[in-house]
């Protein structure tokens, strides 16, 4: 709960939309599920070491794999709850709530990409979650409905 409040309070000022782009030294192929031969299965919780931050795949001990899987599952659950709360804000429909919710989702996804060793699996699982919950569809509907106007 305190981490969610931190996501909510850090730099999210209602009415002002200023999201700095995170500095990442990766090519688009590193971020593409099409270019990634490891993401062929529909379940992205299969555990691989993150090649974006740590280089080529290495063998992990069974204990390390279990710890990484546990971390992945707990972070995934926690971040899914943050995203659910953010979309509750977005569903309220006011400009401030939409900006607040989008800011929280952006921060959660940025933090997921920076998490050591599991960032790839965590981020892709969160993308699957966003897609499965139809959150992008609801966000698009917010912007194309008749009551939405530009300032």
Coordinates of C-alpha atoms in Angstrom, one line a residue, residues 75-128:
X75 CA 5.9 -8.6 -7.9
X76 CA 3.4 -9.6 -10.6
X77 CA 0.6 -9.8 -8.1
X78 CA 1.5 -6.6 -6.4
X79 CA 1.9 -4.6 -9.7
X80 CA -1.4 -6.1 -11.1
X81 CA -3.1 -4.6 -8.0
X82 CA -1.5 -1.2 -8.6
X83 CA -2.7 -1.3 -12.2
X84 CA -6.2 -2.3 -11.1
X85 CA -6.3 0.7 -8.7
X86 CA -5.0 3.0 -11.4
X87 CA -7.7 1.9 -13.8
X88 CA -10.3 2.5 -11.1
X89 CA -9.1 6.1 -11.1
X90 CA -9.2 6.2 -14.9
X91 CA -12.8 4.8 -14.9
X92 CA -14.0 7.8 -12.8
X93 CA -13.5 9.8 -16.0
X94 CA -12.3 13.2 -14.8
X95 CA -9.2 14.6 -16.5
X96 CA -7.3 14.6 -13.2
X97 CA -8.2 11.0 -12.5
X98 CA -7.3 9.8 -16.0
X99 CA -3.9 11.6 -15.8
X100 CA -3.3 10.2 -12.3
X101 CA -4.2 6.6 -13.4
X102 CA -2.1 6.8 -16.6
X103 CA 0.9 8.2 -14.6
X104 CA 0.7 5.3 -12.1
X105 CA 0.5 2.7 -14.9
X106 CA 3.5 4.3 -16.6
X107 CA 5.5 4.3 -13.4
X108 CA 4.6 0.7 -12.6
X109 CA 5.7 -0.4 -16.1
X110 CA 8.9 1.6 -15.9
X111 CA 9.8 0.1 -12.5
X112 CA 8.9 -3.4 -13.8
X113 CA 11.4 -3.0 -16.7
X114 CA 14.1 -2.0 -14.3
X115 CA 13.7 -4.9 -11.8
X116 CA 16.9 -7.0 -11.8
X117 CA 16.9 -10.5 -13.4
X118 CA 13.1 -10.8 -13.9
X119 CA 12.4 -7.5 -15.7
X120 CA 11.6 -9.1 -19.1
X121 CA 9.3 -11.7 -17.7
X122 CA 7.6 -9.3 -15.3
X123 CA 7.0 -6.6 -17.9
X124 CA 5.7 -9.0 -20.5
X125 CA 3.4 -10.6 -17.9
X126 CA 2.0 -7.2 -17.0
X127 CA 1.5 -6.4 -20.7
X128 CA -0.5 -9.7 -21.0

